[in-house]
Amino acid sequence: MVFIKTSCSMENPSTSTTLVRTKSDQLVETLAAAFKSPRQSEHQSPGTSESGGTLSRKRLMVGTSPKRSGGSENNTYIRKTRSAQMKQELEELSSGAALSRASSASLGLSFSFTGFTLPPDEIADSKPFSDDDIPEDVEAGASKMKFQTEPTLPIYLKFTDVTYKVIIKGITSCEERDILNGISGAVNPGEVLALMGPSGSGKTTLLNLLGGRLIQSTVGGSVTYNDQPYSKFLKSRIGFVTQDDVLFPHLTVKETLTYAARLRLPRVLTKQQKEKRAIDVIYELGLERCQDTMIGGSFVRGVSGGERKRVCIGNEIIINPSLLFLDEPTSGLDSTTALRTIQTLQDIAEVGKTVITTIHQPSSRLFHKFDKLILLGKGSSLYFGKASEAMVYFSSIGCSPLIAMNPAEFLLDLANGNITGISVPSELEDKAQMGNLEAETGNGKPPPAVVHEYLVEAYESRVAESEKRKLMAPLPLDEELKSKVSSSKRQWGASWWQQYCILFCRGIKERRHDYFSWLRITQVLSTAIILGLLWWQSDSKTARGRQDQAGLLFFIAVFWGFFPVFTAIFTFPQERAMLGKERAADMYRLSAYFIARTTSDLPLDLILPVLFLLVVYFMAGLRLSASHFFLSMLTVFLCIVAAQGLGLAIGATLMDLKRATTLASVTVMTFMLAGGFFVKKVPVFVAWIRYMSFNYHTYKLLLKVQYQGILPTINGIKTDSGLNEVGALVAMIFGYRVLAYLSLRRMKLHHGA
């Protein structure tokens, strides 16, 4: 934060004279003060006036002295620094670089306008605050720890003439569309590369391609990591933050990062070490205030947008990645929180990591944080180089702003072909006229297509070839670094059993809120009470009473067949984004996820049926015996698990809620009609449907439990042991789940099922 206060006192001549000193005088004094010994500064005479300041690469913080006691007291104080630092700061101040990038983690006020300087008198009457004086950023939190500095495998990313095409299939024809056209660039450890351009320019596509998340068959050109092609090993060295914050809403910040640490960190670390790493990341990102707050979502209140974004970043940096990719990390954030987020990325890069991020429309303060920049327009490269030199390059080709404006806005206007308020080179106007295109629009400017073509040609002729020659030069790396990157072996952070246990616990914690919502409990209990009242103490001794009881048992079979199907249908479609994200990062095996996901539902799914049967069974006066009650409950459990399997299979196969719900409705209705209650004699050619219906087998089992030993037959069904029905339900339980698992394996996740 920048505090500036000018102090003038008519009673103190020495004070007022300091206010009119020039900047050069102050710098000479400051540099001279750096060479003084502590003893000299202690015995300095009260009448001597001093001033000093520390201008770092990232922040400029000035303020008034808290002391003023009489005419002999000076009103500025010096912070002693090493001579080497002062020399560097003198150079920065003289070049204006310090002021052009002046901003701080506390995000109070930043000077990011080119050429902005403080008046000499205001600089003279100032001193840097200590860190204790910096107000804490309430939204972002105070970063209490520096980012981890343990050794990171350095990865130099280079890409040359990268192209990407998509095939759009129509009813009668197929069309190829170019998304990327020959993009080249490079980024080294310790640098932040920004991919900038208007919407639809190919930023996210290029980011996904560099992160190894696109199908290679449609990718052209060369992408190398330490001069080696992409390999599965890199999944454990790459962090990828998607544009959408894909998080579980009912988990807290601490739980989210702890589960990520236990799944992704190497096996050699103990559970306690992994959990400690999660706590460290929480403090590194300034999330300690909200670590016990739920993430939240559309219908659940949780953390703020900036905190959610930092949790997503924490999910990736927890593995100490060599490469960090981020897709528009500042979208939806206010300028202050966005700057804090980009400052975090710069801190991450400074400890030896390679950071690549897309950015849509950064503020001027954000723009100066980037080391390198790629400007895209319609899939073509308009600029690649240092971000600080972008304005110089476009001025060299005749494009410069006519008014003072944000460099990012200027570049985006050019990429869109909008040259309002921008000086146009005569070459561009001549080209538009020579093309005989009716090129001139109403304001006398060339159209966007002509501007785009000119910018692409200018880049190709002036910059592209020299940059490609640099990219062709091999990196001076030893073979060990190259061989590590080219390893094709996946590195799992936990064994299969550990993955299962972690995912099982996570599933229980995430979904317990849904299963024990008052809405669901009320739905089940109210249905049970209504059934109990309608079938109150039914009589099983008369034929009519037995017929009524058969209707009740059939409804129980239908209700607990219908209810789980429509609950399970949502399982995989709703978690598709999370599954794709985590599988692309090799967090766990698909088999471990599938079994944990299906088994973690069982304890929660089986609690409500117990409450249901406790109400219905005794209110309706069914057979009062402990063995018959528990056998009825076991029958309902088998029906629920089989119905769940059907829902999982339909959801995993279609992965579209509307189509899945439609198919499930038709299937459940068919199974209900063929369940043996409405139609006793089914035509032969559709009789096979009956044996696929879990309603039919559940209904028969419930009848056999109630009337075995009382009647030889009931409603045309023999009251035998019921082993055939049990076998059929068990076969459905496993058969439907195998179908669901195979459907998931065939699903196109982001490069990695």
XYZ file of N, CA and C in Angstrom, residues 375 382 394 397-403 405 409-433 439-456:
162
model
N 0.437 -13.474 -28.097
C -0.826 -12.854 -28.486
C -1.402 -13.633 -29.657
N 0.262 -13.517 -33.239
C 0.502 -12.121 -33.602
C 1.729 -11.561 -32.908
N 4.965 -3.500 -31.527
C 3.836 -3.017 -32.328
C 4.056 -1.571 -32.776
N 5.962 -1.648 -36.015
C 5.232 -1.981 -37.247
C 4.140 -0.949 -37.526
N 4.202 0.170 -36.789
C 3.309 1.283 -37.094
C 2.008 1.307 -36.333
N 1.857 0.447 -35.347
C 0.616 0.416 -34.570
C 0.907 0.885 -33.146
N 0.348 1.997 -32.779
C 0.559 2.508 -31.427
C -0.688 3.273 -31.006
N -0.969 3.306 -29.702
C -2.190 3.981 -29.243
C -2.079 5.494 -29.390
N -3.188 6.104 -29.772
C -3.224 7.558 -29.909
C -3.471 8.235 -28.565
N -4.020 7.470 -27.623
C -4.265 7.988 -26.279
C -3.652 7.015 -25.283
N -3.503 4.291 -22.751
C -4.423 3.191 -22.494
C -3.671 1.983 -21.944
N -5.458 -3.793 -23.198
C -6.600 -3.376 -24.019
C -6.149 -3.047 -25.436
N -5.023 -2.407 -25.553
C -4.471 -2.066 -26.867
C -4.203 -3.335 -27.683
N -3.577 -4.333 -27.044
C -3.244 -5.571 -27.749
C -4.503 -6.343 -28.140
N -5.498 -6.371 -27.256
C -6.735 -7.089 -27.573
C -7.510 -6.389 -28.685
N -7.483 -5.063 -28.688
C -8.127 -4.337 -29.792
C -7.466 -4.697 -31.121
N -6.138 -4.747 -31.129
C -5.436 -5.131 -32.355
C -5.795 -6.554 -32.770
N -5.813 -7.479 -31.803
C -6.120 -8.880 -32.129
C -7.529 -9.020 -32.688
N -8.439 -8.147 -32.253
C -9.814 -8.179 -32.771
C -9.964 -7.426 -34.081
N -8.909 -6.708 -34.488
C -8.997 -5.904 -35.701
C -9.648 -4.561 -35.482
N -9.861 -4.204 -34.219
C -10.465 -2.911 -33.885
C -9.352 -1.882 -33.701
N -9.231 -0.942 -34.625
C -8.120 0.013 -34.560
C -8.612 1.425 -34.272
N -9.756 1.518 -33.607
C -10.237 2.826 -33.160
C -9.312 3.350 -32.062
N -8.832 4.548 -32.203
C -7.921 5.123 -31.225
C -6.501 4.625 -31.371
N -6.202 3.967 -32.511
C -4.870 3.416 -32.754
C -4.355 3.968 -34.071
N -3.116 4.399 -34.072
C -2.530 4.899 -35.316
C -2.288 3.734 -36.263
N -2.686 3.930 -37.525
C -2.590 2.868 -38.521
C -1.447 3.169 -39.469
N -0.571 2.200 -39.735
C 0.527 2.451 -40.681
C -0.009 2.659 -42.091
N 0.666 3.506 -42.836
C 0.230 3.778 -44.210
C 0.270 2.520 -45.061
N 1.203 1.640 -44.735
C 1.301 0.372 -45.479
C 0.009 -0.424 -45.377
N -0.617 -0.407 -44.191
C -1.860 -1.150 -43.989
C -3.005 -0.522 -44.777
N -3.095 0.804 -44.792
C -4.151 1.458 -45.555
C -3.970 1.246 -47.052
N -2.712 1.319 -47.501
C -2.445 1.090 -48.928
C -2.818 -0.321 -49.330
N -2.515 -1.274 -48.444
C -2.811 -2.677 -48.757
C -4.315 -2.892 -48.886
N -5.072 -2.253 -48.017
C -6.528 -2.394 -48.070
C -7.087 -1.810 -49.368
N -6.533 -0.674 -49.772
C -7.034 -0.042 -50.989
C -6.609 -0.794 -52.234
N -12.605 -1.833 -48.724
C -11.998 -2.081 -47.425
C -12.356 -1.031 -46.408
N -12.612 0.178 -46.862
C -12.789 1.255 -45.904
C -14.172 1.171 -45.277
N -14.179 1.116 -43.982
C -15.441 1.131 -43.258
C -15.890 2.569 -43.083
N -16.969 2.769 -42.355
C -17.541 4.100 -42.220
C -16.592 5.111 -41.611
N -15.670 4.668 -40.767
C -14.755 5.612 -40.124
C -13.432 5.725 -40.864
N -13.353 5.192 -42.065
C -12.151 5.324 -42.871
C -11.024 4.415 -42.462
N -11.314 3.371 -41.727
C -10.295 2.432 -41.267
C -10.431 1.107 -42.003
N -9.320 0.372 -42.159
C -9.398 -0.941 -42.795
C -10.240 -1.904 -41.954
N -10.878 -2.892 -42.578
C -11.707 -3.848 -41.835
C -10.845 -4.806 -41.006
N -11.451 -5.470 -40.021
C -10.693 -6.361 -39.135
C -9.914 -7.456 -39.860
N -10.483 -8.020 -40.932
C -9.798 -9.103 -41.637
C -8.469 -8.626 -42.230
N -8.456 -7.424 -42.763
C -7.234 -6.880 -43.354
C -6.210 -6.569 -42.268
N -6.687 -6.054 -41.132
C -5.785 -5.770 -40.012
C -5.147 -7.069 -39.514
N -5.964 -8.099 -39.385
C -5.449 -9.385 -38.908
C -4.392 -9.942 -39.863
N -4.684 -9.876 -41.148
C -3.733 -10.394 -42.138
C -2.409 -9.627 -42.089
N -2.506 -8.313 -41.922
C -1.292 -7.486 -41.846
C -0.459 -7.854 -40.607
N -1.121 -8.040 -39.465
C -0.402 -8.365 -38.230
C 0.271 -9.736 -38.317
N -0.410 -10.696 -38.921
C 0.175 -12.037 -39.076
C 1.395 -11.973 -39.982
